Amino acid sequence: MPSAGRHRPEQTAPEQIADEVSATLGALIRRLRAASSAGELTPTQRSVLRRVQTGGPTTIAALARAELVRPQSMRTTVGALEERGILVRSPHPTDGRQVVFALTDEGRTTLEAVHRAKHDWLAEALGTRLDAAERDTLLTAMGLLRRLVGEDTGSTPGGAGA
């Protein structure tokens, strides 16, 4: 795979750039996950917690749909989070047959710790592994990536969250 700086962009095929971007972003995501092992949450558990934090109390069925998994699988994920005191169940406000799950104070603390660990690792890496010019180049590249995401998802540039 080509490395940044080896080829001029006009000489590199879009397919090669796609391979490089995908592999590098995948490695960055894995490294960020490793830096934020707060409580040894799985990626699915982290995603569920972020969804509940963003969207508020919700049902297992809604979480399963959002995460593209079966309700039985989501029940296992939510059960583990509830057992750890990260999520709490309560009656559904309008449907007595259902329950909703919400973040506890422990859940909010856990999410903050995950975010802080990722942010701290990335800020440290940027400050120690890249010089000022490289950080500026990365910032420019981020604008290009936001444009790609905006074109591919219909969202506005800069509108994606971590």
mmCIF file of C-alpha atoms in Angstrom:
data_model
loop_
_atom_site.group_PDB
_atom_site.id
_atom_site.type_symbol
_atom_site.label_atom_id
_atom_site.label_comp_id
_atom_site.label_asym_id
_atom_site.label_seq_id
_atom_site.Cartn_x
_atom_site.Cartn_y
_atom_site.Cartn_z
ATOM 1 C CA MET A 1 0.000 0.000 0.000
ATOM 2 C CA PRO A 2 1.269 3.469 -0.709
ATOM 3 C CA SER A 3 2.260 5.617 2.204
ATOM 4 C CA ALA A 4 1.441 9.290 2.585
ATOM 5 C CA GLY A 5 3.961 11.387 0.717
ATOM 6 C CA ARG A 6 5.232 8.616 -1.614
ATOM 7 C CA HIS A 7 3.047 9.461 -4.597
ATOM 8 C CA ARG A 8 1.666 12.658 -5.923
ATOM 9 C CA PRO A 9 -2.141 12.507 -5.640
ATOM 10 C CA GLU A 10 -2.656 12.814 -9.400
ATOM 11 C CA GLN A 11 -0.514 9.675 -9.893
ATOM 12 C CA THR A 12 -2.393 7.536 -7.381
ATOM 13 C CA ALA A 13 -5.552 5.708 -8.377
ATOM 14 C CA PRO A 14 -8.640 6.405 -6.274
ATOM 15 C CA GLU A 15 -8.795 2.669 -5.452
ATOM 16 C CA GLN A 16 -5.301 2.812 -3.910
ATOM 17 C CA ILE A 17 -6.189 5.889 -1.890
ATOM 18 C CA ALA A 18 -9.395 4.184 -0.732
ATOM 19 C CA ASP A 19 -7.377 1.187 0.472
ATOM 20 C CA GLU A 20 -4.923 3.419 2.325
ATOM 21 C CA VAL A 21 -7.609 5.605 3.944
ATOM 22 C CA SER A 22 -9.667 2.593 4.988
ATOM 23 C CA ALA A 23 -6.703 0.712 6.476
ATOM 24 C CA THR A 24 -5.351 3.762 8.278
ATOM 25 C CA LEU A 25 -8.702 4.853 9.724
ATOM 26 C CA GLY A 26 -9.361 1.274 10.815
ATOM 27 C CA ALA A 27 -6.009 1.199 12.626
ATOM 28 C CA LEU A 28 -6.748 4.566 14.253
ATOM 29 C CA ILE A 29 -10.149 3.368 15.458
ATOM 30 C CA ARG A 30 -8.604 0.193 16.915
ATOM 31 C CA ARG A 31 -5.938 2.273 18.664
ATOM 32 C CA LEU A 32 -8.541 4.655 20.095
ATOM 33 C CA ARG A 33 -10.570 1.703 21.371
ATOM 34 C CA ALA A 34 -7.485 0.263 23.020
ATOM 35 C CA ALA A 35 -6.767 3.605 24.704
ATOM 36 C CA SER A 36 -10.257 3.747 26.176
ATOM 37 C CA SER A 37 -10.748 0.348 27.709
ATOM 38 C CA ALA A 38 -12.841 1.931 30.480
ATOM 39 C CA GLY A 39 -14.387 -1.015 32.224
ATOM 40 C CA GLU A 40 -13.602 -3.303 29.283
ATOM 41 C CA LEU A 41 -16.699 -2.318 27.355
ATOM 42 C CA THR A 42 -17.210 -3.986 24.000
ATOM 43 C CA PRO A 43 -17.598 -1.809 20.896
ATOM 44 C CA THR A 44 -21.309 -2.740 20.812
ATOM 45 C CA GLN A 45 -21.749 -1.743 24.458
ATOM 46 C CA ARG A 46 -20.036 1.585 23.799
ATOM 47 C CA SER A 47 -22.261 2.204 20.802
ATOM 48 C CA VAL A 48 -25.403 1.380 22.793
ATOM 49 C CA LEU A 49 -24.346 3.743 25.576
ATOM 50 C CA ARG A 50 -23.719 6.558 23.093
ATOM 51 C CA ARG A 51 -27.149 5.968 21.527
ATOM 52 C CA VAL A 52 -28.882 6.099 24.904
ATOM 53 C CA GLN A 53 -26.884 9.191 25.864
ATOM 54 C CA THR A 54 -27.811 10.950 22.629
ATOM 55 C CA GLY A 55 -31.382 9.758 22.178
ATOM 56 C CA GLY A 56 -32.478 9.328 25.768
ATOM 57 C CA PRO A 57 -34.288 6.376 27.322
ATOM 58 C CA THR A 58 -35.150 3.718 24.769
ATOM 59 C CA THR A 59 -36.356 0.169 24.301
ATOM 60 C CA ILE A 60 -34.376 -2.924 23.437
ATOM 61 C CA ALA A 61 -36.273 -3.162 20.141
ATOM 62 C CA ALA A 62 -35.311 0.399 19.150
ATOM 63 C CA LEU A 63 -31.668 -0.223 20.085
ATOM 64 C CA ALA A 64 -31.634 -3.482 18.111
ATOM 65 C CA ARG A 65 -33.000 -1.715 15.025
ATOM 66 C CA ALA A 66 -30.471 1.100 15.352
ATOM 67 C CA GLU A 67 -27.549 -1.313 15.812
ATOM 68 C CA LEU A 68 -28.797 -3.713 13.108
ATOM 69 C CA VAL A 69 -28.863 -6.713 15.444
ATOM 70 C CA ARG A 70 -31.568 -9.090 16.638
ATOM 71 C CA PRO A 71 -33.501 -8.103 19.762
ATOM 72 C CA GLN A 72 -32.201 -11.244 21.504
ATOM 73 C CA SER A 73 -28.610 -10.090 20.966
ATOM 74 C CA MET A 74 -29.458 -6.596 22.173
ATOM 75 C CA ARG A 75 -31.146 -8.053 25.244
ATOM 76 C CA THR A 76 -27.820 -9.713 26.139
ATOM 77 C CA THR A 77 -25.871 -6.475 25.599
ATOM 78 C CA VAL A 78 -28.316 -4.353 27.583
ATOM 79 C CA GLY A 79 -28.509 -6.991 30.315
ATOM 80 C CA ALA A 80 -24.755 -6.871 30.806
ATOM 81 C CA LEU A 81 -24.828 -3.069 31.022
ATOM 82 C CA GLU A 82 -27.736 -3.161 33.447
ATOM 83 C CA GLU A 83 -25.947 -5.732 35.614
ATOM 84 C CA ARG A 84 -22.934 -3.408 35.825
ATOM 85 C CA GLY A 85 -25.136 -0.512 36.911
ATOM 86 C CA ILE A 86 -24.515 1.455 33.714
ATOM 87 C CA LEU A 87 -28.094 1.271 32.441
ATOM 88 C CA VAL A 88 -31.297 1.206 34.452
ATOM 89 C CA ARG A 89 -34.749 0.059 33.363
ATOM 90 C CA SER A 90 -38.015 1.830 34.024
ATOM 91 C CA PRO A 91 -41.593 1.484 32.757
ATOM 92 C CA HIS A 92 -42.269 2.804 29.262
ATOM 93 C CA PRO A 93 -44.060 6.175 29.604
ATOM 94 C CA THR A 94 -46.924 5.250 27.251
ATOM 95 C CA ASP A 95 -46.867 1.456 26.832
ATOM 96 C CA GLY A 96 -47.134 -0.532 30.059
ATOM 97 C CA ARG A 97 -46.020 -3.709 28.284
ATOM 98 C CA GLN A 98 -42.557 -2.298 27.581
ATOM 99 C CA VAL A 99 -39.603 -0.994 29.530
ATOM 100 C CA VAL A 100 -37.069 1.638 28.589
ATOM 101 C CA PHE A 101 -33.406 1.815 29.492
ATOM 102 C CA ALA A 102 -31.579 4.974 30.518
ATOM 103 C CA LEU A 103 -28.051 5.869 31.559
ATOM 104 C CA THR A 104 -27.240 5.882 35.237
ATOM 105 C CA ASP A 105 -24.745 8.267 36.802
ATOM 106 C CA GLU A 106 -22.242 5.413 36.518
ATOM 107 C CA GLY A 107 -23.080 5.158 32.814
ATOM 108 C CA ARG A 108 -22.456 8.854 32.254
ATOM 109 C CA THR A 109 -19.170 8.604 34.172
ATOM 110 C CA THR A 110 -18.139 5.586 32.111
ATOM 111 C CA LEU A 111 -18.897 7.312 28.804
ATOM 112 C CA GLU A 112 -16.971 10.394 29.902
ATOM 113 C CA ALA A 113 -13.985 8.220 30.852
ATOM 114 C CA VAL A 114 -14.082 6.505 27.447
ATOM 115 C CA HIS A 115 -14.219 9.847 25.641
ATOM 116 C CA ARG A 116 -11.509 11.398 27.804
ATOM 117 C CA ALA A 117 -9.126 8.443 27.329
ATOM 118 C CA LYS A 118 -9.529 8.538 23.538
ATOM 119 C CA HIS A 119 -9.135 12.301 23.403
ATOM 120 C CA ASP A 120 -6.086 12.304 25.694
ATOM 121 C CA TRP A 121 -4.331 9.574 23.720
ATOM 122 C CA LEU A 122 -5.002 11.306 20.396
ATOM 123 C CA ALA A 123 -3.932 14.755 21.637
ATOM 124 C CA GLU A 124 -0.721 13.273 23.074
ATOM 125 C CA ALA A 125 0.020 11.398 19.847
ATOM 126 C CA LEU A 126 -0.620 14.477 17.717
ATOM 127 C CA GLY A 127 1.602 16.585 19.944
ATOM 128 C CA THR A 128 4.512 14.149 20.130
ATOM 129 C CA ARG A 129 4.471 12.292 16.804
ATOM 130 C CA LEU A 130 3.676 15.121 14.397
ATOM 131 C CA ASP A 131 5.302 18.491 13.979
ATOM 132 C CA ALA A 132 3.295 21.688 13.472
ATOM 133 C CA ALA A 133 3.348 21.463 9.675
ATOM 134 C CA GLU A 134 2.171 17.847 9.773
ATOM 135 C CA ARG A 135 -0.651 18.762 12.143
ATOM 136 C CA ASP A 136 -1.712 21.500 9.695
ATOM 137 C CA THR A 137 -1.632 18.967 6.842
ATOM 138 C CA LEU A 138 -3.765 16.572 8.902
ATOM 139 C CA LEU A 139 -6.248 19.349 9.617
ATOM 140 C CA THR A 140 -6.522 20.025 5.881
ATOM 141 C CA ALA A 141 -7.035 16.308 5.227
ATOM 142 C CA MET A 142 -9.807 16.255 7.846
ATOM 143 C CA GLY A 143 -11.679 18.861 5.842
ATOM 144 C CA LEU A 144 -11.436 16.611 2.796
ATOM 145 C CA LEU A 145 -12.655 13.599 4.768
ATOM 146 C CA ARG A 146 -15.606 15.593 6.121
ATOM 147 C CA ARG A 147 -16.471 16.508 2.548
ATOM 148 C CA LEU A 148 -16.379 12.839 1.551
ATOM 149 C CA VAL A 149 -18.609 11.863 4.454
ATOM 150 C CA GLY A 150 -21.027 14.672 3.695
ATOM 151 C CA GLU A 151 -21.301 13.641 0.048
ATOM 152 C CA ASP A 152 -21.689 9.947 0.882
ATOM 153 C CA THR A 153 -24.211 10.249 3.715
ATOM 154 C CA GLY A 154 -26.120 13.372 2.884
ATOM 155 C CA SER A 155 -24.975 14.943 6.160
ATOM 156 C CA THR A 156 -23.392 18.315 6.364
ATOM 157 C CA PRO A 157 -19.604 18.565 6.601
ATOM 158 C CA GLY A 158 -18.516 18.662 10.192
ATOM 159 C CA GLY A 159 -21.837 17.225 11.296
ATOM 160 C CA ALA A 160 -20.518 13.771 12.163
ATOM 161 C CA GLY A 161 -19.927 12.911 15.799
ATOM 162 C CA ALA A 162 -17.392 10.607 17.398
#
